[in-house]
PDB file of C-alpha atoms in Angstrom:
ATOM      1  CA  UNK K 178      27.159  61.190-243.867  1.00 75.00           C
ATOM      2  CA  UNK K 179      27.376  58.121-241.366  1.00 78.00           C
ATOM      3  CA  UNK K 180      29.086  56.202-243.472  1.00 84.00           C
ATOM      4  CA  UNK K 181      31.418  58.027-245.128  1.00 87.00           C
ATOM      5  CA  UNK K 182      32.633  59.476-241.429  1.00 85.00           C
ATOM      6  CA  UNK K 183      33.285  55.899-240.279  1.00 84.00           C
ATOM      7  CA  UNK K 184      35.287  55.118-243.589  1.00 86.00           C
ATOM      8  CA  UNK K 185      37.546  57.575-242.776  1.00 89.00           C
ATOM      9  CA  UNK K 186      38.604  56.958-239.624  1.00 86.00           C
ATOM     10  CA  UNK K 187      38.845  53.176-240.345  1.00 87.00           C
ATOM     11  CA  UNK K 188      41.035  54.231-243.339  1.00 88.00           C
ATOM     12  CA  UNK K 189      43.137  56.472-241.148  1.00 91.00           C
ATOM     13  CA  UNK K 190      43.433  53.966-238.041  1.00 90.00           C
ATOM     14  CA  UNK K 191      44.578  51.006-240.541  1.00 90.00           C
ATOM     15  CA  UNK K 192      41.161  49.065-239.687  1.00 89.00           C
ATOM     16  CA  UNK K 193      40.776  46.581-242.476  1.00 91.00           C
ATOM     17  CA  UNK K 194      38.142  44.441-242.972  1.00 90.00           C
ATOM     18  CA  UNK K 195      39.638  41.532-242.302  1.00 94.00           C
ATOM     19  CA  UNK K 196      39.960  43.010-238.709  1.00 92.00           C
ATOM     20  CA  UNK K 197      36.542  44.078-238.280  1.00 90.00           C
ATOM     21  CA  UNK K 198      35.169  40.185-239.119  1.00 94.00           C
ATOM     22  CA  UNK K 199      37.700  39.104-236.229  1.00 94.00           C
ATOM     23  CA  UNK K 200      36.574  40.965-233.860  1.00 91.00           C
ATOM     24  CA  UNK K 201      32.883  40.050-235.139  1.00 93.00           C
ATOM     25  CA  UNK K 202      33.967  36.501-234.955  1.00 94.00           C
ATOM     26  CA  UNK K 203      35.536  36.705-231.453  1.00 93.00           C
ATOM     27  CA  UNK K 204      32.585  38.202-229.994  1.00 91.00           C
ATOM     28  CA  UNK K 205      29.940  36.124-231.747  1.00 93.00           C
ATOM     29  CA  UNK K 206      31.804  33.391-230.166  1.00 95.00           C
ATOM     30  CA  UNK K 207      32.134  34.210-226.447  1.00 93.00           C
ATOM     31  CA  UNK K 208      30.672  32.195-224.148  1.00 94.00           C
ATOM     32  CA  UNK K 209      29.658  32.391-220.442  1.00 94.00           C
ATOM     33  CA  UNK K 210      32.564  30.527-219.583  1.00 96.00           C
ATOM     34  CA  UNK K 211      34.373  33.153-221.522  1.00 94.00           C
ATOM     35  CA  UNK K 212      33.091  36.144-219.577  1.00 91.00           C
ATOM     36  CA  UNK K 213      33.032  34.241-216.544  1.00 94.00           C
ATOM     37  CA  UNK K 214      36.926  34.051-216.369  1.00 95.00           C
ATOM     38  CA  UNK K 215      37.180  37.650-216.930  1.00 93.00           C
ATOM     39  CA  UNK K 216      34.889  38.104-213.387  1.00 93.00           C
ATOM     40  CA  UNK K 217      38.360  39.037-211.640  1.00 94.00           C
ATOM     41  CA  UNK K 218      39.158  41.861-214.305  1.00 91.00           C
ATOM     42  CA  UNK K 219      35.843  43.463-214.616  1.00 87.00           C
ATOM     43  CA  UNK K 220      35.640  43.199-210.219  1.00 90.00           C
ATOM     44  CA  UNK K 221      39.064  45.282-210.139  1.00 91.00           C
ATOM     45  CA  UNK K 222      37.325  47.714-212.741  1.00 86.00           C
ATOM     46  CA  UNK K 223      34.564  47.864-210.829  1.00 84.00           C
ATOM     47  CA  UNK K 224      36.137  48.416-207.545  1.00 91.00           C
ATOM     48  CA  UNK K 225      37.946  51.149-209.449  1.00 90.00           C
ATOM     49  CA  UNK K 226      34.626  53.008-210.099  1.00 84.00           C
ATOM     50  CA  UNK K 227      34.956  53.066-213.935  1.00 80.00           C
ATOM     51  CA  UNK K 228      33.098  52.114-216.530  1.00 77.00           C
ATOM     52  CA  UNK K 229      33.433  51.971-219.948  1.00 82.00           C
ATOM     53  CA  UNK K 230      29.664  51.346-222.590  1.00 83.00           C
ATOM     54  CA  UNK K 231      30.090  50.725-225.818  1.00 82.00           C
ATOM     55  CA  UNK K 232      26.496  50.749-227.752  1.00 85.00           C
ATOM     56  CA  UNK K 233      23.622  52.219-229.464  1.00 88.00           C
ATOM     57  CA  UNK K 234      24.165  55.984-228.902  1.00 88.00           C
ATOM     58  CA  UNK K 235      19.941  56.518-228.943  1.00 92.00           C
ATOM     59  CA  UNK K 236      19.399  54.173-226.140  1.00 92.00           C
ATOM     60  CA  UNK K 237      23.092  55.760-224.262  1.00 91.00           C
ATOM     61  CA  UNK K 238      21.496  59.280-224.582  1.00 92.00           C
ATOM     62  CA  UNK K 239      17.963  58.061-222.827  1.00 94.00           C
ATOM     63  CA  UNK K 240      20.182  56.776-220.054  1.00 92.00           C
ATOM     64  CA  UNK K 241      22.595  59.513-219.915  1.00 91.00           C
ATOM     65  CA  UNK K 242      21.344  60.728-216.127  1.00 92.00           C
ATOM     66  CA  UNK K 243      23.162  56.762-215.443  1.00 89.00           C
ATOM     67  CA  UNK K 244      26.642  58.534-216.691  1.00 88.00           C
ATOM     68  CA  UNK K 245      29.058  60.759-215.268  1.00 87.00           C
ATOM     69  CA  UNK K 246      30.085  61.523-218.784  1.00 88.00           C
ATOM     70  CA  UNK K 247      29.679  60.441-222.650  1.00 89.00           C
ATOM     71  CA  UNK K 248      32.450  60.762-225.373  1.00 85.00           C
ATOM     72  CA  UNK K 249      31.445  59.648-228.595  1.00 83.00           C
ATOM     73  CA  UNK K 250      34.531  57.923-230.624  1.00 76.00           C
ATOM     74  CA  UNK K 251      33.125  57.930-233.787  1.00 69.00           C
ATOM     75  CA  UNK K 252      31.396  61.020-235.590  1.00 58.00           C
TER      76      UNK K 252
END
Protein backbone atom coordinates (compact mmCIF):
# COMPACT_ATOMS: atom_id res chain seq x y z
CA UNK A 1 0.00 0.00 0.00
CA UNK A 2 0.90 3.71 -1.07
CA UNK A 3 0.81 4.89 2.04
CA UNK A 4 2.22 2.68 4.19
CA UNK A 5 5.47 2.52 1.61
CA UNK A 6 5.91 6.29 1.98
CA UNK A 7 5.65 6.01 5.91
CA UNK A 8 8.43 3.99 5.92
CA UNK A 9 10.85 5.61 4.20
CA UNK A 10 9.92 8.96 5.86
CA UNK A 11 10.35 7.05 9.18
CA UNK A 12 13.69 5.68 8.08
CA UNK A 13 15.08 9.05 6.44
CA UNK A 14 14.12 11.08 9.80
CA UNK A 15 11.37 13.12 7.69
CA UNK A 16 9.09 14.57 10.29
CA UNK A 17 6.23 16.38 9.73
CA UNK A 18 7.24 19.38 10.79
CA UNK A 19 9.70 19.14 7.77
CA UNK A 20 7.32 18.19 5.24
CA UNK A 21 4.98 21.58 6.10
CA UNK A 22 8.38 23.59 5.53
CA UNK A 23 9.08 22.56 2.57
CA UNK A 24 5.17 22.94 1.72
CA UNK A 25 5.46 26.38 3.08
CA UNK A 26 8.65 27.34 1.17
CA UNK A 27 7.29 26.33 -2.02
CA UNK A 28 3.77 27.68 -1.62
CA UNK A 29 5.60 30.81 -1.11
CA UNK A 30 8.01 31.23 -4.06
CA UNK A 31 7.62 33.85 -6.18
CA UNK A 32 8.79 34.83 -9.71
CA UNK A 33 11.27 36.93 -8.28
CA UNK A 34 12.25 33.86 -6.39
CA UNK A 35 12.82 31.62 -9.40
CA UNK A 36 14.00 34.39 -11.34
CA UNK A 37 17.27 34.71 -9.23
CA UNK A 38 17.89 31.13 -9.55
CA UNK A 39 17.97 31.78 -13.74
CA UNK A 40 21.94 31.53 -13.39
CA UNK A 41 21.74 28.02 -11.56
CA UNK A 42 19.16 26.33 -13.59
CA UNK A 43 21.27 27.98 -17.09
CA UNK A 44 24.55 26.11 -15.75
CA UNK A 45 22.22 22.94 -15.30
CA UNK A 46 20.98 23.35 -18.40
CA UNK A 47 24.13 23.91 -20.23
CA UNK A 48 25.15 20.75 -18.41
CA UNK A 49 22.43 18.71 -20.24
CA UNK A 50 20.68 17.43 -17.06
CA UNK A 51 17.59 17.47 -15.83
CA UNK A 52 16.03 16.52 -12.92
CA UNK A 53 11.40 16.18 -12.81
CA UNK A 54 9.91 15.75 -9.88
CA UNK A 55 5.93 15.03 -10.39
CA UNK A 56 2.94 13.03 -11.05
CA UNK A 57 4.43 9.66 -12.13
CA UNK A 58 1.03 9.05 -14.62
CA UNK A 59 1.60 12.15 -16.54
CA UNK A 60 5.96 11.33 -16.33
CA UNK A 61 5.17 7.86 -17.87
CA UNK A 62 2.94 9.50 -20.93
CA UNK A 63 5.99 11.65 -21.53
CA UNK A 64 8.59 9.15 -20.97
CA UNK A 65 9.81 9.19 -24.96
CA UNK A 66 10.89 13.20 -23.47
CA UNK A 67 13.45 11.20 -20.97
CA UNK A 68 16.63 9.60 -21.28
CA UNK A 69 15.77 7.77 -18.13
CA UNK A 70 13.17 7.55 -15.05
CA UNK A 71 14.08 6.43 -11.43
CA UNK A 72 11.32 6.44 -9.19
CA UNK A 73 12.45 7.49 -5.41
CA UNK A 74 9.62 6.44 -3.72
CA UNK A 75 7.85 2.90 -4.07
Amino acid sequence: DRKGSVAMVEYLSGKTFEMKQKFRDELLSTRLEDLKAMAPLFKKIREQGKVCVLGNEDKIQKSRKDFDHLVRIVT
